[in-house]
Amino acid sequence: MKYKSQKVAYWFFAFSMLLLVLQIIYGFIMGFAHMGYDGLHNIIPFNTARAVHTNLLVVWLLSGFMGAAYYIIPEEAEVELVNVKLAYIQLITLALVGVTAIIGYHFNYWEGRKFLEIPRPLDWLVVANVLTFLGIILVTLYKGKKRTTTAMVLTMGLVFAALLYLPGMIWFDNQTMDSFFRWWVVHLWVEGVWELIMGGILAFLLIKITGVDREVIEKWLYVIVGLTFISGILGTGHHYYYIGVGKVWLIVGGIFSALEPLAFLAMALFAIAMYRKGEKKHPNKIALSWTLGTAIVSFVGAGLLGLAHTLPQVNMYTHGTLVTAMHGHLAFWGAYGMIVFSFISYALPNLTGRNLFDSNTGQLAFWLSNIGMLGMTVAFGVAGVAQVYLERKVGIEFGEVQKEIEVHFLVLVICATMFATGVSLFIYEFK
Amino acid sequence: MLSKSQAKVFFLGGTIVTFIIFLGLSWHSLSSEVPKRTHEENLSAKVIRGKVLWEKNNCMGCHTILGEGAYYAPELTKVYERRGEGYITAVLTTKAPWQPRGRKMVAYGFSATDAADLIGFLKWIGETDLNGFPPKPAYKK
């Protein structure tokens, strides 16, 4: 740790991990409900568990990104954060807004718009919070000695993420319009600007871990984020096939979203090539595992499994089925969950002074969580494909099909237990 | 060999060009396609009240509509055509939990007016032109 103010990142990571644990608990509630064991229905009905599960995901990832930014920006700009106290206040208010929203979901205080369930009055607090965060980052960069490409790409991702939150706050009477702009937030976040954040963090880690020349790494960073936007912006069209807009999106969305895996492929090849090229061998083997892991698993989960159902001819059948959950889980884990884990593995030893570089617990955490998540993805995939054929091809009624596929949720819960064990070990190791 | 500044031009240029095309296509869709395909003239106060209720109770937390939402309960875009008004009213107004095959729905116990508003919303959305979604089961006898 070169700058004292980087310490604030520790608490963002701690908050992030706390929310992840809660997210997993609510995930189990849903897994059991799908199996037919919905004993908590009266207190936590499925729609509550679902809203809590997905919103906690968004907030723990954002908290992880914010922590990473508070760590990276001082080191890249070569200056302390301008206001550390404000950064702590920002964390506390983020926690308060998050907790209020999550409690509200248990008392019917929400807006039923997938991923954007936070009620609009609370949205304004989220906006104020994110503006505070961006203010600290931007002023620090402005006052800094250097403005590196890595820092600029990361900051650009964070600024665009904040701007893109706004279309989701507009009210529309027409459900099609509502859905159209909801994807401006959700799709352009996860298949657009969040990839800038991921790319920025990945570039920083590769520079530190492999010792490859910054100019080389940052050149390829531009290529990767270029591929991301060229495919991802028009790729939004894959959400517009069947929501009440015209056929042009079938063509545009089909072609450009089919190109989206290229950005993730580039990211995977980039990470591996830099690792091979690097002469410096950083002792932090755990951080290296996670860094290479995130580049590869994101290609499989976000790239390939997305491609599997992105063409309109396929999506006609898989749209709105468990196939989406299959892709969603490995994509979010591989691209965003794992990049946060990579960064924590790299930063925590520096923040705490403990050399947690290559312990058995750390490696076990890596393998258990990844194998567990792969197993979950397979379980969702089998359930999803069975659902698609039975319901959409054979025409068996929804509920009857759900009975047929209950058993796959037993497999899901077993794999999720393995995943949760891995995550617990990770948190135990880095507490 | 590609230089860093060329890579930067690729990134900025590609982003700007695709974003402009995206805005153009969005404008075209929203201004001329959506009003016709969604029959915006039928978007009455009742339908809008139905949409408010739909969101207020997070129906999307279990069901899908336009194929979007959660996968715990049936897709509802065409539910009006599939089940009819009587069936849906019964589900929405009952005070006992509706539980087909044991899978429970929250017992909302909506008033008759609220149920009628929600049904208005579901009827309206069922008439939207969705490019053939949901597909007709090919092997159904």
PDB file of N, CA and C in Angstrom, chain A residues 296-371:
ATOM      1  N   ILE A 296     -10.956 -16.160 -18.186  1.00  0.00           N
ATOM      2  CA  ILE A 296     -11.413 -17.371 -18.888  1.00  0.00           C
ATOM      3  C   ILE A 296     -12.894 -17.664 -18.612  1.00  0.00           C
ATOM      4  N   VAL A 297     -13.291 -17.627 -17.330  1.00  0.00           N
ATOM      5  CA  VAL A 297     -14.685 -17.962 -17.004  1.00  0.00           C
ATOM      6  C   VAL A 297     -15.647 -16.931 -17.592  1.00  0.00           C
ATOM      7  N   SER A 298     -15.222 -15.665 -17.682  1.00  0.00           N
ATOM      8  CA  SER A 298     -16.131 -14.676 -18.283  1.00  0.00           C
ATOM      9  C   SER A 298     -16.343 -14.976 -19.762  1.00  0.00           C
ATOM     10  N   PHE A 299     -15.305 -15.481 -20.428  1.00  0.00           N
ATOM     11  CA  PHE A 299     -15.467 -15.843 -21.843  1.00  0.00           C
ATOM     12  C   PHE A 299     -16.475 -16.992 -21.983  1.00  0.00           C
ATOM     13  N   VAL A 300     -16.363 -17.978 -21.100  1.00  0.00           N
ATOM     14  CA  VAL A 300     -17.292 -19.118 -21.175  1.00  0.00           C
ATOM     15  C   VAL A 300     -18.707 -18.680 -20.773  1.00  0.00           C
ATOM     16  N   GLY A 301     -18.817 -18.030 -19.607  1.00  0.00           N
ATOM     17  CA  GLY A 301     -20.144 -17.706 -19.062  1.00  0.00           C
ATOM     18  C   GLY A 301     -20.841 -16.593 -19.805  1.00  0.00           C
ATOM     19  N   ALA A 302     -20.137 -15.476 -19.983  1.00  0.00           N
ATOM     20  CA  ALA A 302     -20.782 -14.331 -20.633  1.00  0.00           C
ATOM     21  C   ALA A 302     -20.718 -14.495 -22.150  1.00  0.00           C
ATOM     22  N   GLY A 303     -19.554 -14.908 -22.664  1.00  0.00           N
ATOM     23  CA  GLY A 303     -19.386 -15.009 -24.111  1.00  0.00           C
ATOM     24  C   GLY A 303     -20.112 -16.200 -24.714  1.00  0.00           C
ATOM     25  N   LEU A 304     -19.622 -17.405 -24.434  1.00  0.00           N
ATOM     26  CA  LEU A 304     -20.158 -18.592 -25.108  1.00  0.00           C
ATOM     27  C   LEU A 304     -21.595 -18.924 -24.705  1.00  0.00           C
ATOM     28  N   LEU A 305     -21.878 -18.889 -23.392  1.00  0.00           N
ATOM     29  CA  LEU A 305     -23.244 -19.247 -22.987  1.00  0.00           C
ATOM     30  C   LEU A 305     -24.238 -18.165 -23.408  1.00  0.00           C
ATOM     31  N   GLY A 306     -23.768 -16.942 -23.589  1.00  0.00           N
ATOM     32  CA  GLY A 306     -24.643 -15.896 -24.123  1.00  0.00           C
ATOM     33  C   GLY A 306     -24.924 -16.174 -25.586  1.00  0.00           C
ATOM     34  N   LEU A 307     -23.864 -16.516 -26.305  1.00  0.00           N
ATOM     35  CA  LEU A 307     -23.995 -16.822 -27.734  1.00  0.00           C
ATOM     36  C   LEU A 307     -24.972 -17.988 -27.950  1.00  0.00           C
ATOM     37  N   ALA A 308     -24.978 -18.925 -26.993  1.00  0.00           N
ATOM     38  CA  ALA A 308     -25.808 -20.127 -27.139  1.00  0.00           C
ATOM     39  C   ALA A 308     -27.289 -19.799 -27.347  1.00  0.00           C
ATOM     40  N   HIS A 309     -27.759 -18.684 -26.809  1.00  0.00           N
ATOM     41  CA  HIS A 309     -29.195 -18.382 -26.994  1.00  0.00           C
ATOM     42  C   HIS A 309     -29.447 -16.952 -27.454  1.00  0.00           C
ATOM     43  N   THR A 310     -28.452 -16.355 -28.121  1.00  0.00           N
ATOM     44  CA  THR A 310     -28.647 -14.960 -28.521  1.00  0.00           C
ATOM     45  C   THR A 310     -29.275 -14.811 -29.898  1.00  0.00           C
ATOM     46  N   LEU A 311     -29.196 -15.847 -30.756  1.00  0.00           N
ATOM     47  CA  LEU A 311     -29.799 -15.704 -32.081  1.00  0.00           C
ATOM     48  C   LEU A 311     -31.321 -15.739 -31.957  1.00  0.00           C
ATOM     49  N   PRO A 312     -32.018 -14.884 -32.718  1.00  0.00           N
ATOM     50  CA  PRO A 312     -33.476 -14.792 -32.560  1.00  0.00           C
ATOM     51  C   PRO A 312     -34.200 -16.122 -32.737  1.00  0.00           C
ATOM     52  N   GLN A 313     -33.688 -16.972 -33.641  1.00  0.00           N
ATOM     53  CA  GLN A 313     -34.362 -18.260 -33.876  1.00  0.00           C
ATOM     54  C   GLN A 313     -34.322 -19.137 -32.633  1.00  0.00           C
ATOM     55  N   VAL A 314     -33.247 -19.033 -31.852  1.00  0.00           N
ATOM     56  CA  VAL A 314     -33.119 -19.814 -30.615  1.00  0.00           C
ATOM     57  C   VAL A 314     -33.852 -19.082 -29.492  1.00  0.00           C
ATOM     58  N   ASN A 315     -33.620 -17.785 -29.433  1.00  0.00           N
ATOM     59  CA  ASN A 315     -34.159 -16.992 -28.336  1.00  0.00           C
ATOM     60  C   ASN A 315     -35.685 -16.983 -28.302  1.00  0.00           C
ATOM     61  N   MET A 316     -36.313 -17.167 -29.468  1.00  0.00           N
ATOM     62  CA  MET A 316     -37.774 -17.288 -29.536  1.00  0.00           C
ATOM     63  C   MET A 316     -38.246 -18.354 -28.535  1.00  0.00           C
ATOM     64  N   TYR A 317     -37.464 -19.437 -28.398  1.00  0.00           N
ATOM     65  CA  TYR A 317     -37.845 -20.538 -27.507  1.00  0.00           C
ATOM     66  C   TYR A 317     -37.276 -20.401 -26.092  1.00  0.00           C
ATOM     67  N   THR A 318     -36.091 -19.808 -25.982  1.00  0.00           N
ATOM     68  CA  THR A 318     -35.445 -19.782 -24.652  1.00  0.00           C
ATOM     69  C   THR A 318     -35.777 -18.514 -23.860  1.00  0.00           C
ATOM     70  N   HIS A 319     -36.299 -17.481 -24.542  1.00  0.00           N
ATOM     71  CA  HIS A 319     -36.609 -16.206 -23.900  1.00  0.00           C
ATOM     72  C   HIS A 319     -37.583 -16.407 -22.735  1.00  0.00           C
ATOM     73  N   GLY A 320     -37.170 -15.971 -21.546  1.00  0.00           N
ATOM     74  CA  GLY A 320     -38.066 -16.092 -20.398  1.00  0.00           C
ATOM     75  C   GLY A 320     -38.119 -17.497 -19.820  1.00  0.00           C
ATOM     76  N   THR A 321     -37.031 -18.258 -19.979  1.00  0.00           N
ATOM     77  CA  THR A 321     -36.981 -19.584 -19.348  1.00  0.00           C
ATOM     78  C   THR A 321     -35.719 -19.685 -18.485  1.00  0.00           C
ATOM     79  N   LEU A 322     -35.549 -20.844 -17.849  1.00  0.00           N
ATOM     80  CA  LEU A 322     -34.387 -21.042 -16.977  1.00  0.00           C
ATOM     81  C   LEU A 322     -33.067 -21.044 -17.739  1.00  0.00           C
ATOM     82  N   VAL A 323     -33.118 -21.111 -19.070  1.00  0.00           N
ATOM     83  CA  VAL A 323     -31.888 -21.011 -19.869  1.00  0.00           C
ATOM     84  C   VAL A 323     -31.218 -19.654 -19.582  1.00  0.00           C
ATOM     85  N   THR A 324     -32.029 -18.636 -19.407  1.00  0.00           N
ATOM     86  CA  THR A 324     -31.491 -17.308 -19.086  1.00  0.00           C
ATOM     87  C   THR A 324     -30.754 -17.331 -17.745  1.00  0.00           C
ATOM     88  N   ALA A 325     -31.324 -18.051 -16.774  1.00  0.00           N
ATOM     89  CA  ALA A 325     -30.685 -18.135 -15.451  1.00  0.00           C
ATOM     90  C   ALA A 325     -29.347 -18.869 -15.555  1.00  0.00           C
ATOM     91  N   MET A 326     -29.288 -19.858 -16.457  1.00  0.00           N
ATOM     92  CA  MET A 326     -28.046 -20.603 -16.677  1.00  0.00           C
ATOM     93  C   MET A 326     -26.932 -19.648 -17.109  1.00  0.00           C
ATOM     94  N   HIS A 327     -27.223 -18.864 -18.147  1.00  0.00           N
ATOM     95  CA  HIS A 327     -26.248 -17.905 -18.668  1.00  0.00           C
ATOM     96  C   HIS A 327     -25.946 -16.829 -17.629  1.00  0.00           C
ATOM     97  N   GLY A 328     -26.988 -16.314 -16.993  1.00  0.00           N
ATOM     98  CA  GLY A 328     -26.830 -15.213 -16.042  1.00  0.00           C
ATOM     99  C   GLY A 328     -25.869 -15.541 -14.912  1.00  0.00           C
ATOM    100  N   HIS A 329     -25.989 -16.751 -14.358  1.00  0.00           N
ATOM    101  CA  HIS A 329     -25.161 -17.092 -13.195  1.00  0.00           C
ATOM    102  C   HIS A 329     -23.667 -17.148 -13.546  1.00  0.00           C
ATOM    103  N   LEU A 330     -23.327 -17.870 -14.614  1.00  0.00           N
ATOM    104  CA  LEU A 330     -21.892 -17.990 -14.910  1.00  0.00           C
ATOM    105  C   LEU A 330     -21.326 -16.677 -15.479  1.00  0.00           C
ATOM    106  N   ALA A 331     -22.181 -15.911 -16.145  1.00  0.00           N
ATOM    107  CA  ALA A 331     -21.715 -14.640 -16.708  1.00  0.00           C
ATOM    108  C   ALA A 331     -21.384 -13.647 -15.596  1.00  0.00           C
ATOM    109  N   PHE A 332     -22.314 -13.465 -14.657  1.00  0.00           N
ATOM    110  CA  PHE A 332     -22.071 -12.513 -13.571  1.00  0.00           C
ATOM    111  C   PHE A 332     -20.904 -12.962 -12.696  1.00  0.00           C
ATOM    112  N   TRP A 333     -20.876 -14.268 -12.446  1.00  0.00           N
ATOM    113  CA  TRP A 333     -19.783 -14.784 -11.603  1.00  0.00           C
ATOM    114  C   TRP A 333     -18.439 -14.607 -12.306  1.00  0.00           C
ATOM    115  N   GLY A 334     -18.350 -15.081 -13.542  1.00  0.00           N
ATOM    116  CA  GLY A 334     -17.082 -15.074 -14.253  1.00  0.00           C
ATOM    117  C   GLY A 334     -16.562 -13.669 -14.511  1.00  0.00           C
ATOM    118  N   ALA A 335     -17.431 -12.808 -14.996  1.00  0.00           N
ATOM    119  CA  ALA A 335     -16.970 -11.484 -15.373  1.00  0.00           C
ATOM    120  C   ALA A 335     -16.825 -10.561 -14.167  1.00  0.00           C
ATOM    121  N   TYR A 336     -17.859 -10.491 -13.337  1.00  0.00           N
ATOM    122  CA  TYR A 336     -17.852  -9.440 -12.323  1.00  0.00           C
ATOM    123  C   TYR A 336     -17.564  -9.933 -10.908  1.00  0.00           C
ATOM    124  N   GLY A 337     -18.142 -11.083 -10.553  1.00  0.00           N
ATOM    125  CA  GLY A 337     -17.831 -11.635  -9.237  1.00  0.00           C
ATOM    126  C   GLY A 337     -16.341 -11.916  -9.131  1.00  0.00           C
ATOM    127  N   MET A 338     -15.817 -12.613 -10.127  1.00  0.00           N
ATOM    128  CA  MET A 338     -14.415 -13.035 -10.062  1.00  0.00           C
ATOM    129  C   MET A 338     -13.428 -11.873 -10.185  1.00  0.00           C
ATOM    130  N   ILE A 339     -13.809 -10.803 -10.897  1.00  0.00           N
ATOM    131  CA  ILE A 339     -12.866  -9.682 -10.981  1.00  0.00           C
ATOM    132  C   ILE A 339     -12.770  -9.000  -9.605  1.00  0.00           C
ATOM    133  N   VAL A 340     -13.896  -8.951  -8.885  1.00  0.00           N
ATOM    134  CA  VAL A 340     -13.861  -8.390  -7.527  1.00  0.00           C
ATOM    135  C   VAL A 340     -13.005  -9.292  -6.625  1.00  0.00           C
ATOM    136  N   PHE A 341     -13.189 -10.618  -6.767  1.00  0.00           N
ATOM    137  CA  PHE A 341     -12.385 -11.562  -5.982  1.00  0.00           C
ATOM    138  C   PHE A 341     -10.895 -11.425  -6.332  1.00  0.00           C
ATOM    139  N   SER A 342     -10.600 -11.237  -7.626  1.00  0.00           N
ATOM    140  CA  SER A 342      -9.203 -11.057  -8.050  1.00  0.00           C
ATOM    141  C   SER A 342      -8.610  -9.858  -7.347  1.00  0.00           C
ATOM    142  N   PHE A 343      -9.387  -8.773  -7.362  1.00  0.00           N
ATOM    143  CA  PHE A 343      -8.841  -7.545  -6.804  1.00  0.00           C
ATOM    144  C   PHE A 343      -8.645  -7.649  -5.296  1.00  0.00           C
ATOM    145  N   ILE A 344      -9.617  -8.281  -4.632  1.00  0.00           N
ATOM    146  CA  ILE A 344      -9.482  -8.460  -3.183  1.00  0.00           C
ATOM    147  C   ILE A 344      -8.238  -9.309  -2.880  1.00  0.00           C
ATOM    148  N   SER A 345      -8.051 -10.386  -3.657  1.00  0.00           N
ATOM    149  CA  SER A 345      -6.876 -11.256  -3.412  1.00  0.00           C
ATOM    150  C   SER A 345      -5.571 -10.489  -3.593  1.00  0.00           C
ATOM    151  N   TYR A 346      -5.576  -9.556  -4.548  1.00  0.00           N
ATOM    152  CA  TYR A 346      -4.359  -8.773  -4.772  1.00  0.00           C
ATOM    153  C   TYR A 346      -4.188  -7.695  -3.696  1.00  0.00           C
ATOM    154  N   ALA A 347      -5.276  -6.994  -3.390  1.00  0.00           N
ATOM    155  CA  ALA A 347      -5.156  -5.789  -2.551  1.00  0.00           C
ATOM    156  C   ALA A 347      -5.073  -6.090  -1.056  1.00  0.00           C
ATOM    157  N   LEU A 348      -5.803  -7.121  -0.611  1.00  0.00           N
ATOM    158  CA  LEU A 348      -5.868  -7.364   0.835  1.00  0.00           C
ATOM    159  C   LEU A 348      -4.518  -7.600   1.507  1.00  0.00           C
ATOM    160  N   PRO A 349      -3.646  -8.450   0.920  1.00  0.00           N
ATOM    161  CA  PRO A 349      -2.324  -8.603   1.548  1.00  0.00           C
ATOM    162  C   PRO A 349      -1.592  -7.260   1.651  1.00  0.00           C
ATOM    163  N   ASN A 350      -1.747  -6.400   0.649  1.00  0.00           N
ATOM    164  CA  ASN A 350      -1.093  -5.087   0.699  1.00  0.00           C
ATOM    165  C   ASN A 350      -1.720  -4.175   1.747  1.00  0.00           C
ATOM    166  N   LEU A 351      -3.047  -4.308   1.910  1.00  0.00           N
ATOM    167  CA  LEU A 351      -3.743  -3.435   2.859  1.00  0.00           C
ATOM    168  C   LEU A 351      -3.504  -3.858   4.299  1.00  0.00           C
ATOM    169  N   THR A 352      -3.358  -5.185   4.519  1.00  0.00           N
ATOM    170  CA  THR A 352      -3.252  -5.667   5.892  1.00  0.00           C
ATOM    171  C   THR A 352      -1.826  -6.047   6.278  1.00  0.00           C
ATOM    172  N   GLY A 353      -0.948  -6.170   5.274  1.00  0.00           N
ATOM    173  CA  GLY A 353       0.429  -6.552   5.567  1.00  0.00           C
ATOM    174  C   GLY A 353       0.609  -8.038   5.816  1.00  0.00           C
ATOM    175  N   ARG A 354      -0.440  -8.822   5.579  1.00  0.00           N
ATOM    176  CA  ARG A 354      -0.309 -10.275   5.761  1.00  0.00           C
ATOM    177  C   ARG A 354      -0.013 -10.915   4.402  1.00  0.00           C
ATOM    178  N   ASN A 355       0.959 -11.833   4.374  1.00  0.00           N
ATOM    179  CA  ASN A 355       1.337 -12.411   3.085  1.00  0.00           C
ATOM    180  C   ASN A 355       0.480 -13.619   2.719  1.00  0.00           C
ATOM    181  N   LEU A 356      -0.784 -13.357   2.358  1.00  0.00           N
ATOM    182  CA  LEU A 356      -1.674 -14.470   2.011  1.00  0.00           C
ATOM    183  C   LEU A 356      -1.539 -14.756   0.517  1.00  0.00           C
ATOM    184  N   PHE A 357      -0.366 -15.251   0.123  1.00  0.00           N
ATOM    185  CA  PHE A 357      -0.093 -15.352  -1.299  1.00  0.00           C
ATOM    186  C   PHE A 357      -0.409 -16.701  -1.924  1.00  0.00           C
ATOM    187  N   ASP A 358      -0.228 -17.771  -1.152  1.00  0.00           N
ATOM    188  CA  ASP A 358      -0.375 -19.069  -1.804  1.00  0.00           C
ATOM    189  C   ASP A 358      -0.802 -20.143  -0.809  1.00  0.00           C
ATOM    190  N   SER A 359      -1.798 -19.839   0.028  1.00  0.00           N
ATOM    191  CA  SER A 359      -2.182 -20.818   1.042  1.00  0.00           C
ATOM    192  C   SER A 359      -3.100 -21.878   0.447  1.00  0.00           C
ATOM    193  N   ASN A 360      -3.179 -23.025   1.115  1.00  0.00           N
ATOM    194  CA  ASN A 360      -4.084 -24.085   0.665  1.00  0.00           C
ATOM    195  C   ASN A 360      -5.535 -23.644   0.743  1.00  0.00           C
ATOM    196  N   THR A 361      -5.876 -22.923   1.812  1.00  0.00           N
ATOM    197  CA  THR A 361      -7.261 -22.453   1.965  1.00  0.00           C
ATOM    198  C   THR A 361      -7.633 -21.566   0.780  1.00  0.00           C
ATOM    199  N   GLY A 362      -6.723 -20.678   0.407  1.00  0.00           N
ATOM    200  CA  GLY A 362      -6.995 -19.767  -0.707  1.00  0.00           C
ATOM    201  C   GLY A 362      -7.223 -20.511  -2.014  1.00  0.00           C
ATOM    202  N   GLN A 363      -6.379 -21.502  -2.281  1.00  0.00           N
ATOM    203  CA  GLN A 363      -6.533 -22.275  -3.521  1.00  0.00           C
ATOM    204  C   GLN A 363      -7.811 -23.111  -3.483  1.00  0.00           C
ATOM    205  N   LEU A 364      -8.099 -23.679  -2.309  1.00  0.00           N
ATOM    206  CA  LEU A 364      -9.320 -24.478  -2.167  1.00  0.00           C
ATOM    207  C   LEU A 364     -10.548 -23.611  -2.415  1.00  0.00           C
ATOM    208  N   ALA A 365     -10.513 -22.381  -1.889  1.00  0.00           N
ATOM    209  CA  ALA A 365     -11.627 -21.446  -2.089  1.00  0.00           C
ATOM    210  C   ALA A 365     -11.842 -21.212  -3.580  1.00  0.00           C
ATOM    211  N   PHE A 366     -10.739 -21.026  -4.307  1.00  0.00           N
ATOM    212  CA  PHE A 366     -10.826 -20.783  -5.751  1.00  0.00           C
ATOM    213  C   PHE A 366     -11.500 -21.953  -6.467  1.00  0.00           C
ATOM    214  N   TRP A 367     -10.997 -23.163  -6.199  1.00  0.00           N
ATOM    215  CA  TRP A 367     -11.504 -24.324  -6.938  1.00  0.00           C
ATOM    216  C   TRP A 367     -12.921 -24.698  -6.533  1.00  0.00           C
ATOM    217  N   LEU A 368     -13.203 -24.681  -5.215  1.00  0.00           N
ATOM    218  CA  LEU A 368     -14.556 -25.062  -4.778  1.00  0.00           C
ATOM    219  C   LEU A 368     -15.599 -24.109  -5.338  1.00  0.00           C
ATOM    220  N   SER A 369     -15.329 -22.790  -5.256  1.00  0.00           N
ATOM    221  CA  SER A 369     -16.351 -21.849  -5.718  1.00  0.00           C
ATOM    222  C   SER A 369     -16.548 -21.969  -7.224  1.00  0.00           C
ATOM    223  N   ASN A 370     -15.460 -22.157  -7.965  1.00  0.00           N
ATOM    224  CA  ASN A 370     -15.607 -22.248  -9.419  1.00  0.00           C
ATOM    225  C   ASN A 370     -16.258 -23.545  -9.878  1.00  0.00           C
ATOM    226  N   ILE A 371     -15.849 -24.662  -9.279  1.00  0.00           N
ATOM    227  CA  ILE A 371     -16.468 -25.935  -9.683  1.00  0.00           C
ATOM    228  C   ILE A 371     -17.944 -25.928  -9.261  1.00  0.00           C
TER     229      ILE A 371
END
